[in-house]
Every structure is written in C-alpha cells, then in structure tokens.
XYZ file of C-alpha atoms in Angstrom:
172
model
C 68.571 106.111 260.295
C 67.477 107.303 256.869
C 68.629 111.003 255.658
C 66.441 113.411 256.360
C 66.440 114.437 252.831
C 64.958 110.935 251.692
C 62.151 111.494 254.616
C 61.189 114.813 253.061
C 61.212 114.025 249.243
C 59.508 110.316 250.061
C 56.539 112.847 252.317
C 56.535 115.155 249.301
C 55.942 112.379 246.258
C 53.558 110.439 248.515
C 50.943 113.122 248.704
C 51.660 113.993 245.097
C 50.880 110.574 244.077
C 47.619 110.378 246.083
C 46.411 113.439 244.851
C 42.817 112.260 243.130
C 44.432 114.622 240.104
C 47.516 113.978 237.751
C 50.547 115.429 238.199
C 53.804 114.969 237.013
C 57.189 113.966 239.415
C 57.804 116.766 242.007
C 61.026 118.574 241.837
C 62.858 119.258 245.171
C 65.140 120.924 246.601
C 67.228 122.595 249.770
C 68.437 126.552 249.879
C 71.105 127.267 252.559
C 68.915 129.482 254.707
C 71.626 131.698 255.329
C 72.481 132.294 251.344
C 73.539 136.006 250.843
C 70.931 136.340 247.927
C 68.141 136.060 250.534
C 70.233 139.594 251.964
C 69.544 140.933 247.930
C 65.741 139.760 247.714
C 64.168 143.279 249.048
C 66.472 144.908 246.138
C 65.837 142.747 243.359
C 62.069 142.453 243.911
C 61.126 145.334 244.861
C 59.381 144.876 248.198
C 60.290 144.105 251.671
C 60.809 140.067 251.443
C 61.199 137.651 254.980
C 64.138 136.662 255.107
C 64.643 132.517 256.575
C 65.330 134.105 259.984
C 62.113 136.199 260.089
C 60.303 132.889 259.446
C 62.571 130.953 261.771
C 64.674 132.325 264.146
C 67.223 129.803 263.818
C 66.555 128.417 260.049
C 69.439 126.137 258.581
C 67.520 124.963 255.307
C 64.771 126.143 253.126
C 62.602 122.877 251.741
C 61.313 123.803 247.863
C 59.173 121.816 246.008
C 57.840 122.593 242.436
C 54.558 120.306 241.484
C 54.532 120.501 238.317
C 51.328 119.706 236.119
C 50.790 116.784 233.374
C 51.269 117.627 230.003
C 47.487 117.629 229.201
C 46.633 120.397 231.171
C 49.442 122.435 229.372
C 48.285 121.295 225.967
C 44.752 122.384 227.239
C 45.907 125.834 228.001
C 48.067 125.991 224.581
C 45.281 125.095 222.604
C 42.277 127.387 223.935
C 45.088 130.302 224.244
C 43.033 131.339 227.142
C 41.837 130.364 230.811
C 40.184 126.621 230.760
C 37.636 125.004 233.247
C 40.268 122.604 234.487
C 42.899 125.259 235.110
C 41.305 127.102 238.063
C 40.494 123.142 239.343
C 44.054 122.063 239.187
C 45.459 125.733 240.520
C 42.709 125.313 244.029
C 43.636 121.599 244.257
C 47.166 122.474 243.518
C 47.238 125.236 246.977
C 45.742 122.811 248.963
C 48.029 120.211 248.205
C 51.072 122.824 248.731
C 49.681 123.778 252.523
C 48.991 120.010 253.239
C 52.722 119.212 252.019
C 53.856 122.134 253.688
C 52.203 121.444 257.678
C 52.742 117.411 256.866
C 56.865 118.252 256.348
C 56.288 120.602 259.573
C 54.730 118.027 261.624
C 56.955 115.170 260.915
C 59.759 117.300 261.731
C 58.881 117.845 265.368
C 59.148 114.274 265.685
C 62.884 114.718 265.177
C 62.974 117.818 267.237
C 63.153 120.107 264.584
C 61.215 123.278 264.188
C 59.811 124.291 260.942
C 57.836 127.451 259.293
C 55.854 128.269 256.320
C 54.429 130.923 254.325
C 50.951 129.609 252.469
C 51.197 128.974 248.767
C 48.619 131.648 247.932
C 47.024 134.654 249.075
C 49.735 135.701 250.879
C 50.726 139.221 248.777
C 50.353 142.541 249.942
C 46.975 144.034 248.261
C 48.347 147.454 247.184
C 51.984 146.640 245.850
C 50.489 143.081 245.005
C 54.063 141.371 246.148
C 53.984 138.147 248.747
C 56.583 138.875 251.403
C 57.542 135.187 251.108
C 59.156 134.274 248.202
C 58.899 131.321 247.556
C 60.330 131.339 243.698
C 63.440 132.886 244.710
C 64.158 130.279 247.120
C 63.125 127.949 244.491
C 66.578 129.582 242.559
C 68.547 129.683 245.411
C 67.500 125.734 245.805
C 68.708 125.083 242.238
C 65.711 124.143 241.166
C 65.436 126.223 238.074
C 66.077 129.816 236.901
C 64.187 133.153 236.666
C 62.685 133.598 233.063
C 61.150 136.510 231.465
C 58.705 138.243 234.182
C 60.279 136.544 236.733
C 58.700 133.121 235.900
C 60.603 129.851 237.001
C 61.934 127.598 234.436
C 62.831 124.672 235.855
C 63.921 121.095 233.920
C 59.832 120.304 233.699
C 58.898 123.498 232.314
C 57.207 126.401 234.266
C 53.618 124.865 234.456
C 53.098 123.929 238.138
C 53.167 125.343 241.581
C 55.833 125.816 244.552
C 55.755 125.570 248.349
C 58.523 125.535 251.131
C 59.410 125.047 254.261
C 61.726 126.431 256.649
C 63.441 124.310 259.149
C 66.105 124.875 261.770
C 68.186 121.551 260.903
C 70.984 121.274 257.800
C-alpha cells in the first residue's frame, strides 16, 4: 500500500496544479501533534491557541502545507510597493483552495479510518484581540517547514509569499 504521506502530498499538488491560477510547488509537511511547543503557543503568542487535542481528541499528526505564489505576482507587489488588482484575486482563490485541500485530505482519510480536523484558512481570528485560535504558522515551524521572521512572518525555502492550511489527523 502506498505511504500515507505520498497520498497526502500527491492530494495536495493535484489541486495545486489544477488551480485555473499559477502557483509555484507546494511545500509540505507533518508536526508531531503532541510537540511540547504546541504546550508554549498561548505564551509566545499571546492568546489562547487550540492545541491538536482541542481539534482532535486523539491527534497523532498535524498536515501543513504552504502554497506559495509565482514569482510574478511577487514582482507585481515589489514593483507597485502597494496592494495590486491581482493580489486580493490570488489571496480569495488562494482560501478557497486551502479549505478545498483541507476537507479533500479530511475526506480521503475516512476512507482509511482515520479522523481528521481543520481550522479554515481565513476569518477565523478573534475580532477584538485580532488573533486566530488556530495557528496554523506555528505548526507550519513545528512541521519544519520554515522559520518565524520579523513580525512573526514565515520564511520558508520559497520565500514568504503564499498561504498555509492544515489538517489534523489521528494517525502517525
């Protein structure tokens, strides 16, 4: 039987590839759900965070994928020095893509008795404090697939232009 690994990152680059807009290669990759840093989150952000357990009861691994976006959108950006047209398009597209990824990886996983949970890309924050209580950038560190920059941006090998999602699961 293939890995389950290859199953997820094949579902992932699929959709990614048949998005109608460019993007570059996905980056993915798998947090230990029970990682003591998701214990430090609440501290280090600032605000009450889920922790994988709150999601799932019985989470083993946290799914991350970063999509990042083609080089001419980021050149687009760089030169105007400001908001362009095409930025809000991608950044919509971008969350829909995320959720679809996101209940696709969720659905195929029931078909090998595992559960699975998610937190949507977007408009998931708190509208006082304006913090998500899913984070899905620190799992995106704990994954290993990049590094907290200045602000708390991820910098990952392809830059920080692009957009995360993840899924919990209950299965290694």
């Amino acid at each position: 039987m293939e890995e389950l690994s290859s199953i997820i990152e094949k579902m992932i680059c699929t959709e990614v590839a048949a998005n109608p807009l460019e993007y570059r290669e996905p980056i993915i990759g798998y947090a230990d759900a029970n990682d003591p840093l998701y214990n430090t989150l609440d501290e280090k952000i600032g605000a009450k965070q889920f922790h994988p357990q709150e999601m799932l009861p019985d989470a083993k691994t946290v799914i991350v994928y970063f999509i990042p976006f083609p080089e001419t959108l980021i050149r687009a950006i760089r030169q105007d020095q400001h908001t362009v047209p095409i930025w809000s398009q991608y950044y919509d597209a971008t969350n829909k893509l995320l959720d679809k990824i996101g209940k696709n990886i969720i659905k195929k996983m029931v078909t090998f008795n595992i559960k699975g949970a998610m937190d949507p890309p977007t408009e998931n924050f708190d509208l006082i404090s304006l913090t998500g209580h899913w984070a899905h950038k620190a799992s995106a560190v704990i994954a290993g697939i990049g590094t907290f920059g200045l602000n708390h941006l991820l910098i990952t090998r392809l830059g920080s232009a692009g957009r995360l999602g993840s899924v919990v699961i209950n299965a290694k």
